[in-house]
């Protein structure tokens, strides 16, 4: 059995995430002690001129000795993507990639110029000063990946979202039967609502945000923006702060 079939069998048994897993692992705490697993929800689409076709959706989590980002890259590489078509992959991850995974993803994107990747993250992994992870995110961004923090409020959802296919200004998808790709409907939502309605066995319950969700999302988005700033801009800001005595 080839690797694609193995992964397909794995995903067919767990295409929707349990509610408790989503609420625990995607909680965007500033200090998320004990959350050592990374969950990755994904949608794969093929673009045909002005339209697009959903090919697959589901979720993965890291396995012993292998990070979830690498697992997904192996999975999609087994598809033998047609170089004559353009593909768009969207991830929603509980943690941002580590430095090594960022390197793997950047290399993968360079190998597949007909593929675009967007990553929406609930939390930032080890993105403090003197860590390698911020540099990994900068290299990943430079390789063409679109990187953002998962949002909760609609006004944030509209910032930098120019895609009318998957989410646009609050698009969501209604699940079909188990194992089918989602169907799109123009309903106002944000990243957490979208994930709840697309990847979670929610039993038609409405997503309810936890205390601090929006504030933490704004805080993490600002932090990511600072990380992705060109280094010379950061140096200019530091010099300005020194002059002002801040």
JSON list of C-alpha atoms in Angstrom, two decimals:
[
{"chain": "A", "resi": 1, "resn": "UNK", "atom": "CA", "xyz": [0.00, 0.00, 0.00]},
{"chain": "A", "resi": 2, "resn": "UNK", "atom": "CA", "xyz": [1.47, 3.39, -0.97]},
{"chain": "A", "resi": 3, "resn": "UNK", "atom": "CA", "xyz": [1.85, 6.26, 1.48]},
{"chain": "A", "resi": 4, "resn": "UNK", "atom": "CA", "xyz": [-1.12, 8.20, 0.09]},
{"chain": "A", "resi": 5, "resn": "UNK", "atom": "CA", "xyz": [-3.43, 5.25, 0.67]},
{"chain": "A", "resi": 6, "resn": "UNK", "atom": "CA", "xyz": [-2.10, 4.78, 4.20]},
{"chain": "A", "resi": 7, "resn": "UNK", "atom": "CA", "xyz": [-2.74, 8.41, 5.04]},
{"chain": "A", "resi": 8, "resn": "UNK", "atom": "CA", "xyz": [-6.17, 8.31, 3.39]},
{"chain": "A", "resi": 9, "resn": "UNK", "atom": "CA", "xyz": [-7.16, 5.35, 5.53]},
{"chain": "A", "resi": 10, "resn": "UNK", "atom": "CA", "xyz": [-5.94, 7.17, 8.62]},
{"chain": "A", "resi": 11, "resn": "UNK", "atom": "CA", "xyz": [-7.91, 10.29, 7.78]},
{"chain": "A", "resi": 12, "resn": "UNK", "atom": "CA", "xyz": [-11.09, 8.46, 6.78]},
{"chain": "A", "resi": 13, "resn": "UNK", "atom": "CA", "xyz": [-11.42, 7.20, 10.35]},
{"chain": "A", "resi": 14, "resn": "UNK", "atom": "CA", "xyz": [-10.95, 10.60, 11.98]},
{"chain": "A", "resi": 15, "resn": "UNK", "atom": "CA", "xyz": [-11.97, 13.28, 9.51]},
{"chain": "A", "resi": 16, "resn": "UNK", "atom": "CA", "xyz": [-13.73, 15.34, 12.19]},
{"chain": "A", "resi": 17, "resn": "UNK", "atom": "CA", "xyz": [-12.13, 16.35, 15.46]},
{"chain": "A", "resi": 18, "resn": "UNK", "atom": "CA", "xyz": [-13.78, 15.81, 18.82]},
{"chain": "A", "resi": 19, "resn": "UNK", "atom": "CA", "xyz": [-14.98, 19.03, 20.41]},
{"chain": "A", "resi": 20, "resn": "UNK", "atom": "CA", "xyz": [-12.89, 18.65, 23.55]},
{"chain": "A", "resi": 21, "resn": "UNK", "atom": "CA", "xyz": [-9.73, 18.16, 21.46]},
{"chain": "A", "resi": 22, "resn": "UNK", "atom": "CA", "xyz": [-10.35, 21.33, 19.48]},
{"chain": "A", "resi": 23, "resn": "UNK", "atom": "CA", "xyz": [-11.28, 23.44, 22.51]},
{"chain": "A", "resi": 24, "resn": "UNK", "atom": "CA", "xyz": [-8.22, 22.25, 24.43]},
{"chain": "A", "resi": 25, "resn": "UNK", "atom": "CA", "xyz": [-5.58, 22.30, 21.70]},
{"chain": "A", "resi": 26, "resn": "UNK", "atom": "CA", "xyz": [-6.65, 25.45, 19.83]},
{"chain": "A", "resi": 27, "resn": "UNK", "atom": "CA", "xyz": [-7.10, 27.56, 22.96]},
{"chain": "A", "resi": 28, "resn": "UNK", "atom": "CA", "xyz": [-4.92, 30.59, 22.22]},
{"chain": "A", "resi": 29, "resn": "UNK", "atom": "CA", "xyz": [-3.39, 31.03, 25.67]},
{"chain": "A", "resi": 30, "resn": "UNK", "atom": "CA", "xyz": [-0.29, 33.18, 25.99]},
{"chain": "A", "resi": 31, "resn": "UNK", "atom": "CA", "xyz": [1.26, 30.46, 28.17]},
{"chain": "A", "resi": 32, "resn": "UNK", "atom": "CA", "xyz": [-0.07, 27.06, 27.10]},
{"chain": "A", "resi": 33, "resn": "UNK", "atom": "CA", "xyz": [1.61, 24.65, 29.49]},
{"chain": "A", "resi": 34, "resn": "UNK", "atom": "CA", "xyz": [1.11, 20.96, 28.84]},
{"chain": "A", "resi": 35, "resn": "UNK", "atom": "CA", "xyz": [-0.09, 21.38, 25.25]},
{"chain": "A", "resi": 36, "resn": "UNK", "atom": "CA", "xyz": [2.71, 19.47, 23.57]},
{"chain": "A", "resi": 37, "resn": "UNK", "atom": "CA", "xyz": [0.79, 18.10, 20.60]},
{"chain": "A", "resi": 38, "resn": "UNK", "atom": "CA", "xyz": [0.25, 20.08, 17.43]},
{"chain": "A", "resi": 39, "resn": "UNK", "atom": "CA", "xyz": [-2.99, 19.71, 15.49]},
{"chain": "A", "resi": 40, "resn": "UNK", "atom": "CA", "xyz": [-3.20, 20.71, 11.84]},
{"chain": "A", "resi": 41, "resn": "UNK", "atom": "CA", "xyz": [-6.53, 21.18, 10.04]},
{"chain": "A", "resi": 42, "resn": "UNK", "atom": "CA", "xyz": [-6.24, 21.48, 6.27]},
{"chain": "A", "resi": 43, "resn": "UNK", "atom": "CA", "xyz": [-8.11, 22.13, 3.04]},
{"chain": "A", "resi": 44, "resn": "UNK", "atom": "CA", "xyz": [-6.58, 21.29, -0.35]},
{"chain": "A", "resi": 45, "resn": "UNK", "atom": "CA", "xyz": [-8.00, 22.96, -3.45]},
{"chain": "A", "resi": 46, "resn": "UNK", "atom": "CA", "xyz": [-7.14, 22.93, -7.14]},
{"chain": "A", "resi": 47, "resn": "UNK", "atom": "CA", "xyz": [-7.63, 26.18, -8.97]},
{"chain": "A", "resi": 48, "resn": "UNK", "atom": "CA", "xyz": [-9.11, 26.25, -12.47]},
{"chain": "A", "resi": 49, "resn": "UNK", "atom": "CA", "xyz": [-8.89, 29.82, -13.80]},
{"chain": "A", "resi": 50, "resn": "UNK", "atom": "CA", "xyz": [-11.48, 31.78, -11.77]},
{"chain": "A", "resi": 51, "resn": "UNK", "atom": "CA", "xyz": [-12.96, 28.76, -9.99]},
{"chain": "A", "resi": 52, "resn": "UNK", "atom": "CA", "xyz": [-11.59, 26.17, -7.60]},
{"chain": "A", "resi": 53, "resn": "UNK", "atom": "CA", "xyz": [-12.30, 22.58, -6.69]},
{"chain": "A", "resi": 54, "resn": "UNK", "atom": "CA", "xyz": [-11.97, 21.12, -3.18]},
{"chain": "A", "resi": 55, "resn": "UNK", "atom": "CA", "xyz": [-9.87, 17.96, -3.26]},
{"chain": "A", "resi": 56, "resn": "UNK", "atom": "CA", "xyz": [-9.51, 17.05, 0.39]},
{"chain": "A", "resi": 57, "resn": "UNK", "atom": "CA", "xyz": [-9.94, 18.28, 3.95]},
{"chain": "A", "resi": 58, "resn": "UNK", "atom": "CA", "xyz": [-9.33, 16.87, 7.42]},
{"chain": "A", "resi": 59, "resn": "UNK", "atom": "CA", "xyz": [-6.86, 17.09, 10.27]},
{"chain": "A", "resi": 60, "resn": "UNK", "atom": "CA", "xyz": [-3.63, 15.52, 11.49]},
{"chain": "A", "resi": 61, "resn": "UNK", "atom": "CA", "xyz": [-1.61, 15.59, 14.69]},
{"chain": "A", "resi": 62, "resn": "UNK", "atom": "CA", "xyz": [2.06, 14.96, 15.31]},
{"chain": "A", "resi": 63, "resn": "UNK", "atom": "CA", "xyz": [3.19, 11.36, 15.74]},
{"chain": "A", "resi": 64, "resn": "UNK", "atom": "CA", "xyz": [6.06, 9.92, 17.74]},
{"chain": "A", "resi": 65, "resn": "UNK", "atom": "CA", "xyz": [9.28, 11.20, 16.18]},
{"chain": "A", "resi": 66, "resn": "UNK", "atom": "CA", "xyz": [7.58, 13.22, 13.42]},
{"chain": "A", "resi": 67, "resn": "UNK", "atom": "CA", "xyz": [6.05, 16.69, 13.54]},
{"chain": "A", "resi": 68, "resn": "UNK", "atom": "CA", "xyz": [2.65, 17.15, 11.98]},
{"chain": "A", "resi": 69, "resn": "UNK", "atom": "CA", "xyz": [3.89, 19.61, 9.34]},
{"chain": "A", "resi": 70, "resn": "UNK", "atom": "CA", "xyz": [6.31, 17.00, 7.99]},
{"chain": "A", "resi": 71, "resn": "UNK", "atom": "CA", "xyz": [3.56, 14.37, 8.05]},
{"chain": "A", "resi": 72, "resn": "UNK", "atom": "CA", "xyz": [1.37, 16.57, 5.88]},
{"chain": "A", "resi": 73, "resn": "UNK", "atom": "CA", "xyz": [4.19, 17.33, 3.44]},
{"chain": "A", "resi": 74, "resn": "UNK", "atom": "CA", "xyz": [4.76, 13.59, 3.00]},
{"chain": "A", "resi": 75, "resn": "UNK", "atom": "CA", "xyz": [1.05, 13.09, 2.49]},
{"chain": "A", "resi": 76, "resn": "UNK", "atom": "CA", "xyz": [0.68, 15.75, -0.19]},
{"chain": "A", "resi": 77, "resn": "UNK", "atom": "CA", "xyz": [3.94, 14.78, -1.93]},
{"chain": "A", "resi": 78, "resn": "UNK", "atom": "CA", "xyz": [2.46, 11.31, -2.51]},
{"chain": "A", "resi": 79, "resn": "UNK", "atom": "CA", "xyz": [-0.28, 12.87, -4.64]},
{"chain": "A", "resi": 80, "resn": "UNK", "atom": "CA", "xyz": [2.04, 13.47, -7.61]},
{"chain": "A", "resi": 81, "resn": "UNK", "atom": "CA", "xyz": [0.54, 16.92, -8.16]},
{"chain": "A", "resi": 82, "resn": "UNK", "atom": "CA", "xyz": [-0.06, 17.90, -11.78]},
{"chain": "A", "resi": 83, "resn": "UNK", "atom": "CA", "xyz": [2.45, 20.67, -12.66]},
{"chain": "A", "resi": 84, "resn": "UNK", "atom": "CA", "xyz": [-0.12, 22.02, -15.12]},
{"chain": "A", "resi": 85, "resn": "UNK", "atom": "CA", "xyz": [-2.55, 22.95, -12.34]},
{"chain": "A", "resi": 86, "resn": "UNK", "atom": "CA", "xyz": [-2.35, 25.43, -9.49]},
{"chain": "A", "resi": 87, "resn": "UNK", "atom": "CA", "xyz": [-3.07, 24.24, -5.96]},
{"chain": "A", "resi": 88, "resn": "UNK", "atom": "CA", "xyz": [-3.90, 26.11, -2.78]},
{"chain": "A", "resi": 89, "resn": "UNK", "atom": "CA", "xyz": [-3.47, 24.58, 0.65]},
{"chain": "A", "resi": 90, "resn": "UNK", "atom": "CA", "xyz": [-4.78, 26.18, 3.83]},
{"chain": "A", "resi": 91, "resn": "UNK", "atom": "CA", "xyz": [-3.68, 25.12, 7.31]},
{"chain": "A", "resi": 92, "resn": "UNK", "atom": "CA", "xyz": [-5.12, 25.98, 10.70]},
{"chain": "A", "resi": 93, "resn": "UNK", "atom": "CA", "xyz": [-2.61, 24.88, 13.33]},
{"chain": "A", "resi": 94, "resn": "UNK", "atom": "CA", "xyz": [-2.63, 24.88, 17.11]},
{"chain": "A", "resi": 95, "resn": "UNK", "atom": "CA", "xyz": [1.07, 25.89, 17.18]},
{"chain": "A", "resi": 96, "resn": "UNK", "atom": "CA", "xyz": [3.26, 27.75, 14.72]},
{"chain": "A", "resi": 97, "resn": "UNK", "atom": "CA", "xyz": [5.99, 25.61, 13.10]},
{"chain": "A", "resi": 98, "resn": "UNK", "atom": "CA", "xyz": [9.32, 25.04, 14.82]},
{"chain": "A", "resi": 99, "resn": "UNK", "atom": "CA", "xyz": [12.48, 26.20, 13.07]},
{"chain": "A", "resi": 100, "resn": "UNK", "atom": "CA", "xyz": [13.22, 22.84, 11.42]},
{"chain": "A", "resi": 101, "resn": "UNK", "atom": "CA", "xyz": [9.65, 22.46, 10.18]},
{"chain": "A", "resi": 102, "resn": "UNK", "atom": "CA", "xyz": [9.72, 25.99, 8.76]},
{"chain": "A", "resi": 103, "resn": "UNK", "atom": "CA", "xyz": [12.82, 25.01, 6.82]},
{"chain": "A", "resi": 104, "resn": "UNK", "atom": "CA", "xyz": [11.13, 21.85, 5.50]},
{"chain": "A", "resi": 105, "resn": "UNK", "atom": "CA", "xyz": [8.02, 23.78, 4.45]},
{"chain": "A", "resi": 106, "resn": "UNK", "atom": "CA", "xyz": [10.05, 26.52, 2.73]},
{"chain": "A", "resi": 107, "resn": "UNK", "atom": "CA", "xyz": [12.01, 23.89, 0.79]},
{"chain": "A", "resi": 108, "resn": "UNK", "atom": "CA", "xyz": [8.77, 22.15, -0.18]},
{"chain": "A", "resi": 109, "resn": "UNK", "atom": "CA", "xyz": [7.28, 25.40, -1.50]},
{"chain": "A", "resi": 110, "resn": "UNK", "atom": "CA", "xyz": [10.36, 26.06, -3.60]},
{"chain": "A", "resi": 111, "resn": "UNK", "atom": "CA", "xyz": [9.97, 22.58, -5.11]},
{"chain": "A", "resi": 112, "resn": "UNK", "atom": "CA", "xyz": [6.31, 23.20, -6.00]},
{"chain": "A", "resi": 113, "resn": "UNK", "atom": "CA", "xyz": [6.00, 26.66, -7.60]},
{"chain": "A", "resi": 114, "resn": "UNK", "atom": "CA", "xyz": [2.41, 25.84, -8.63]},
{"chain": "A", "resi": 115, "resn": "UNK", "atom": "CA", "xyz": [1.34, 25.47, -4.98]},
{"chain": "A", "resi": 116, "resn": "UNK", "atom": "CA", "xyz": [0.48, 28.20, -2.48]},
{"chain": "A", "resi": 117, "resn": "UNK", "atom": "CA", "xyz": [0.22, 27.72, 1.27]},
{"chain": "A", "resi": 118, "resn": "UNK", "atom": "CA", "xyz": [-1.59, 29.75, 3.91]},
{"chain": "A", "resi": 119, "resn": "UNK", "atom": "CA", "xyz": [-1.03, 29.05, 7.60]},
{"chain": "A", "resi": 120, "resn": "UNK", "atom": "CA", "xyz": [-3.34, 30.38, 10.32]},
{"chain": "A", "resi": 121, "resn": "UNK", "atom": "CA", "xyz": [-1.98, 29.67, 13.80]},
{"chain": "A", "resi": 122, "resn": "UNK", "atom": "CA", "xyz": [-3.66, 29.65, 17.21]},
{"chain": "A", "resi": 123, "resn": "UNK", "atom": "CA", "xyz": [-0.40, 30.14, 19.14]},
{"chain": "A", "resi": 124, "resn": "UNK", "atom": "CA", "xyz": [3.26, 31.00, 18.52]},
{"chain": "A", "resi": 125, "resn": "UNK", "atom": "CA", "xyz": [5.79, 28.30, 19.37]},
{"chain": "A", "resi": 126, "resn": "UNK", "atom": "CA", "xyz": [8.92, 29.51, 21.22]},
{"chain": "A", "resi": 127, "resn": "UNK", "atom": "CA", "xyz": [8.84, 32.88, 19.46]},
{"chain": "A", "resi": 128, "resn": "UNK", "atom": "CA", "xyz": [10.83, 34.75, 22.08]},
{"chain": "A", "resi": 129, "resn": "UNK", "atom": "CA", "xyz": [14.09, 36.65, 21.77]},
{"chain": "A", "resi": 130, "resn": "UNK", "atom": "CA", "xyz": [17.20, 34.56, 21.09]},
{"chain": "A", "resi": 131, "resn": "UNK", "atom": "CA", "xyz": [15.17, 31.62, 19.80]},
{"chain": "A", "resi": 132, "resn": "UNK", "atom": "CA", "xyz": [15.50, 30.17, 16.29]},
{"chain": "A", "resi": 133, "resn": "UNK", "atom": "CA", "xyz": [11.76, 29.93, 15.64]},
{"chain": "A", "resi": 134, "resn": "UNK", "atom": "CA", "xyz": [11.20, 33.61, 14.67]},
{"chain": "A", "resi": 135, "resn": "UNK", "atom": "CA", "xyz": [13.92, 33.33, 12.03]},
{"chain": "A", "resi": 136, "resn": "UNK", "atom": "CA", "xyz": [12.25, 30.16, 10.76]},
{"chain": "A", "resi": 137, "resn": "UNK", "atom": "CA", "xyz": [8.96, 32.02, 10.34]},
{"chain": "A", "resi": 138, "resn": "UNK", "atom": "CA", "xyz": [10.72, 34.84, 8.48]},
{"chain": "A", "resi": 139, "resn": "UNK", "atom": "CA", "xyz": [12.31, 32.35, 6.08]},
{"chain": "A", "resi": 140, "resn": "UNK", "atom": "CA", "xyz": [9.00, 30.61, 5.60]},
{"chain": "A", "resi": 141, "resn": "UNK", "atom": "CA", "xyz": [7.31, 33.93, 4.85]},
{"chain": "A", "resi": 142, "resn": "UNK", "atom": "CA", "xyz": [10.09, 34.80, 2.40]},
{"chain": "A", "resi": 143, "resn": "UNK", "atom": "CA", "xyz": [9.51, 31.46, 0.64]},
{"chain": "A", "resi": 144, "resn": "UNK", "atom": "CA", "xyz": [5.97, 32.59, -0.17]},
{"chain": "A", "resi": 145, "resn": "UNK", "atom": "CA", "xyz": [3.86, 31.17, 2.65]},
{"chain": "A", "resi": 146, "resn": "UNK", "atom": "CA", "xyz": [1.10, 33.45, 3.92]},
{"chain": "A", "resi": 147, "resn": "UNK", "atom": "CA", "xyz": [1.25, 33.42, 7.73]},
{"chain": "A", "resi": 148, "resn": "UNK", "atom": "CA", "xyz": [-1.31, 34.85, 10.15]},
{"chain": "A", "resi": 149, "resn": "UNK", "atom": "CA", "xyz": [-2.77, 34.40, 13.62]},
{"chain": "A", "resi": 150, "resn": "UNK", "atom": "CA", "xyz": [-6.25, 32.88, 13.87]},
{"chain": "A", "resi": 151, "resn": "UNK", "atom": "CA", "xyz": [-8.87, 35.57, 14.44]},
{"chain": "A", "resi": 152, "resn": "UNK", "atom": "CA", "xyz": [-12.12, 35.73, 16.39]},
{"chain": "A", "resi": 153, "resn": "UNK", "atom": "CA", "xyz": [-13.68, 39.15, 15.72]},
{"chain": "A", "resi": 154, "resn": "UNK", "atom": "CA", "xyz": [-15.03, 39.92, 12.25]},
{"chain": "A", "resi": 155, "resn": "UNK", "atom": "CA", "xyz": [-13.20, 43.21, 11.89]},
{"chain": "A", "resi": 156, "resn": "UNK", "atom": "CA", "xyz": [-9.88, 41.40, 12.20]},
{"chain": "A", "resi": 157, "resn": "UNK", "atom": "CA", "xyz": [-11.00, 38.77, 9.73]},
{"chain": "A", "resi": 158, "resn": "UNK", "atom": "CA", "xyz": [-11.20, 41.42, 7.04]},
{"chain": "A", "resi": 159, "resn": "UNK", "atom": "CA", "xyz": [-7.63, 42.59, 7.46]},
{"chain": "A", "resi": 160, "resn": "UNK", "atom": "CA", "xyz": [-5.40, 41.13, 4.78]},
{"chain": "A", "resi": 161, "resn": "UNK", "atom": "CA", "xyz": [-8.03, 38.63, 3.58]},
{"chain": "A", "resi": 162, "resn": "UNK", "atom": "CA", "xyz": [-8.42, 39.04, -0.16]},
{"chain": "A", "resi": 163, "resn": "UNK", "atom": "CA", "xyz": [-9.36, 35.45, -0.93]},
{"chain": "A", "resi": 164, "resn": "UNK", "atom": "CA", "xyz": [-12.89, 34.90, -2.16]},
{"chain": "A", "resi": 165, "resn": "UNK", "atom": "CA", "xyz": [-12.62, 31.15, -2.49]},
{"chain": "A", "resi": 166, "resn": "UNK", "atom": "CA", "xyz": [-12.23, 29.64, 0.92]},
{"chain": "A", "resi": 167, "resn": "UNK", "atom": "CA", "xyz": [-13.15, 32.27, 3.47]},
{"chain": "A", "resi": 168, "resn": "UNK", "atom": "CA", "xyz": [-13.12, 35.79, 2.04]},
{"chain": "A", "resi": 169, "resn": "UNK", "atom": "CA", "xyz": [-14.85, 38.19, 4.39]},
{"chain": "A", "resi": 170, "resn": "UNK", "atom": "CA", "xyz": [-16.18, 35.44, 6.55]},
{"chain": "A", "resi": 171, "resn": "UNK", "atom": "CA", "xyz": [-16.90, 32.53, 4.28]},
{"chain": "A", "resi": 172, "resn": "UNK", "atom": "CA", "xyz": [-17.55, 29.23, 5.96]},
{"chain": "A", "resi": 173, "resn": "UNK", "atom": "CA", "xyz": [-18.20, 25.74, 4.72]},
{"chain": "A", "resi": 174, "resn": "UNK", "atom": "CA", "xyz": [-21.02, 23.38, 5.51]},
{"chain": "A", "resi": 175, "resn": "UNK", "atom": "CA", "xyz": [-19.95, 19.78, 5.93]},
{"chain": "A", "resi": 176, "resn": "UNK", "atom": "CA", "xyz": [-21.45, 17.21, 3.65]},
{"chain": "A", "resi": 177, "resn": "UNK", "atom": "CA", "xyz": [-21.56, 13.52, 4.49]},
{"chain": "A", "resi": 178, "resn": "UNK", "atom": "CA", "xyz": [-18.59, 12.09, 6.33]},
{"chain": "A", "resi": 179, "resn": "UNK", "atom": "CA", "xyz": [-15.59, 11.87, 4.03]},
{"chain": "A", "resi": 180, "resn": "UNK", "atom": "CA", "xyz": [-16.79, 14.52, 1.58]},
{"chain": "A", "resi": 181, "resn": "UNK", "atom": "CA", "xyz": [-15.10, 17.85, 1.07]},
{"chain": "A", "resi": 182, "resn": "UNK", "atom": "CA", "xyz": [-17.01, 20.81, 2.53]},
{"chain": "A", "resi": 183, "resn": "UNK", "atom": "CA", "xyz": [-19.49, 22.89, 0.57]},
{"chain": "A", "resi": 184, "resn": "UNK", "atom": "CA", "xyz": [-19.04, 26.65, 0.63]},
{"chain": "A", "resi": 185, "resn": "UNK", "atom": "CA", "xyz": [-21.73, 29.08, 1.74]},
{"chain": "A", "resi": 186, "resn": "UNK", "atom": "CA", "xyz": [-21.31, 32.87, 2.25]},
{"chain": "A", "resi": 187, "resn": "UNK", "atom": "CA", "xyz": [-21.85, 33.11, 6.01]},
{"chain": "A", "resi": 188, "resn": "UNK", "atom": "CA", "xyz": [-20.05, 35.64, 8.22]},
{"chain": "A", "resi": 189, "resn": "UNK", "atom": "CA", "xyz": [-17.47, 33.92, 10.39]},
{"chain": "A", "resi": 190, "resn": "UNK", "atom": "CA", "xyz": [-13.87, 34.08, 11.53]},
{"chain": "A", "resi": 191, "resn": "UNK", "atom": "CA", "xyz": [-11.07, 31.53, 11.78]},
{"chain": "A", "resi": 192, "resn": "UNK", "atom": "CA", "xyz": [-12.23, 29.86, 14.98]},
{"chain": "A", "resi": 193, "resn": "UNK", "atom": "CA", "xyz": [-15.84, 29.69, 13.76]},
{"chain": "A", "resi": 194, "resn": "UNK", "atom": "CA", "xyz": [-14.66, 28.34, 10.41]},
{"chain": "A", "resi": 195, "resn": "UNK", "atom": "CA", "xyz": [-12.63, 25.56, 12.04]},
{"chain": "A", "resi": 196, "resn": "UNK", "atom": "CA", "xyz": [-15.47, 24.73, 14.42]},
{"chain": "A", "resi": 197, "resn": "UNK", "atom": "CA", "xyz": [-17.95, 24.41, 11.55]},
{"chain": "A", "resi": 198, "resn": "UNK", "atom": "CA", "xyz": [-15.60, 22.59, 9.17]},
{"chain": "A", "resi": 199, "resn": "UNK", "atom": "CA", "xyz": [-13.32, 20.28, 11.13]},
{"chain": "A", "resi": 200, "resn": "UNK", "atom": "CA", "xyz": [-15.10, 19.62, 14.43]},
{"chain": "A", "resi": 201, "resn": "UNK", "atom": "CA", "xyz": [-17.83, 17.13, 15.33]},
{"chain": "A", "resi": 202, "resn": "UNK", "atom": "CA", "xyz": [-19.81, 19.98, 16.83]},
{"chain": "A", "resi": 203, "resn": "UNK", "atom": "CA", "xyz": [-23.29, 18.36, 16.82]},
{"chain": "A", "resi": 204, "resn": "UNK", "atom": "CA", "xyz": [-24.69, 21.63, 15.46]},
{"chain": "A", "resi": 205, "resn": "UNK", "atom": "CA", "xyz": [-23.63, 23.51, 18.56]},
{"chain": "A", "resi": 206, "resn": "UNK", "atom": "CA", "xyz": [-22.51, 27.11, 18.05]},
{"chain": "A", "resi": 207, "resn": "UNK", "atom": "CA", "xyz": [-18.89, 27.95, 18.80]},
{"chain": "A", "resi": 208, "resn": "UNK", "atom": "CA", "xyz": [-18.52, 29.99, 21.98]},
{"chain": "A", "resi": 209, "resn": "UNK", "atom": "CA", "xyz": [-15.29, 31.83, 22.55]},
{"chain": "A", "resi": 210, "resn": "UNK", "atom": "CA", "xyz": [-13.46, 31.61, 25.86]},
{"chain": "A", "resi": 211, "resn": "UNK", "atom": "CA", "xyz": [-12.41, 34.52, 28.04]},
{"chain": "A", "resi": 212, "resn": "UNK", "atom": "CA", "xyz": [-9.48, 36.40, 26.52]},
{"chain": "A", "resi": 213, "resn": "UNK", "atom": "CA", "xyz": [-9.75, 34.79, 23.07]},
{"chain": "A", "resi": 214, "resn": "UNK", "atom": "CA", "xyz": [-9.99, 38.07, 21.14]},
{"chain": "A", "resi": 215, "resn": "UNK", "atom": "CA", "xyz": [-7.43, 39.90, 23.29]},
{"chain": "A", "resi": 216, "resn": "UNK", "atom": "CA", "xyz": [-4.92, 37.05, 22.97]},
{"chain": "A", "resi": 217, "resn": "UNK", "atom": "CA", "xyz": [-5.48, 36.90, 19.22]},
{"chain": "A", "resi": 218, "resn": "UNK", "atom": "CA", "xyz": [-4.72, 40.63, 18.90]},
{"chain": "A", "resi": 219, "resn": "UNK", "atom": "CA", "xyz": [-1.63, 40.27, 21.11]},
{"chain": "A", "resi": 220, "resn": "UNK", "atom": "CA", "xyz": [-0.28, 37.33, 19.09]},
{"chain": "A", "resi": 221, "resn": "UNK", "atom": "CA", "xyz": [-1.03, 39.05, 15.78]},
{"chain": "A", "resi": 222, "resn": "UNK", "atom": "CA", "xyz": [1.03, 42.08, 16.85]},
{"chain": "A", "resi": 223, "resn": "UNK", "atom": "CA", "xyz": [3.82, 39.81, 17.99]},
{"chain": "A", "resi": 224, "resn": "UNK", "atom": "CA", "xyz": [3.83, 37.97, 14.66]},
{"chain": "A", "resi": 225, "resn": "UNK", "atom": "CA", "xyz": [3.83, 41.29, 12.80]},
{"chain": "A", "resi": 226, "resn": "UNK", "atom": "CA", "xyz": [6.96, 42.33, 14.69]},
{"chain": "A", "resi": 227, "resn": "UNK", "atom": "CA", "xyz": [8.61, 38.98, 13.92]},
{"chain": "A", "resi": 228, "resn": "UNK", "atom": "CA", "xyz": [7.94, 39.30, 10.19]},
{"chain": "A", "resi": 229, "resn": "UNK", "atom": "CA", "xyz": [9.22, 42.89, 10.03]},
{"chain": "A", "resi": 230, "resn": "UNK", "atom": "CA", "xyz": [12.41, 43.22, 7.99]},
{"chain": "A", "resi": 231, "resn": "UNK", "atom": "CA", "xyz": [15.36, 43.31, 10.36]},
{"chain": "A", "resi": 232, "resn": "UNK", "atom": "CA", "xyz": [16.38, 46.81, 9.31]},
{"chain": "A", "resi": 233, "resn": "UNK", "atom": "CA", "xyz": [12.93, 48.13, 10.30]},
{"chain": "A", "resi": 234, "resn": "UNK", "atom": "CA", "xyz": [13.30, 46.55, 13.73]},
{"chain": "A", "resi": 235, "resn": "UNK", "atom": "CA", "xyz": [16.74, 48.16, 14.12]},
{"chain": "A", "resi": 236, "resn": "UNK", "atom": "CA", "xyz": [15.32, 51.54, 13.10]},
{"chain": "A", "resi": 237, "resn": "UNK", "atom": "CA", "xyz": [12.58, 51.21, 15.70]},
{"chain": "A", "resi": 238, "resn": "UNK", "atom": "CA", "xyz": [15.07, 50.30, 18.42]},
{"chain": "A", "resi": 239, "resn": "UNK", "atom": "CA", "xyz": [17.21, 53.32, 17.53]},
{"chain": "A", "resi": 240, "resn": "UNK", "atom": "CA", "xyz": [14.14, 55.56, 17.63]},
{"chain": "A", "resi": 241, "resn": "UNK", "atom": "CA", "xyz": [13.15, 54.20, 21.05]},
{"chain": "A", "resi": 242, "resn": "UNK", "atom": "CA", "xyz": [16.66, 54.86, 22.37]},
{"chain": "A", "resi": 243, "resn": "UNK", "atom": "CA", "xyz": [16.55, 58.44, 21.12]},
{"chain": "A", "resi": 244, "resn": "UNK", "atom": "CA", "xyz": [13.17, 58.95, 22.78]},
{"chain": "A", "resi": 245, "resn": "UNK", "atom": "CA", "xyz": [14.39, 57.30, 25.96]},
{"chain": "A", "resi": 246, "resn": "UNK", "atom": "CA", "xyz": [11.75, 54.54, 25.77]}
]
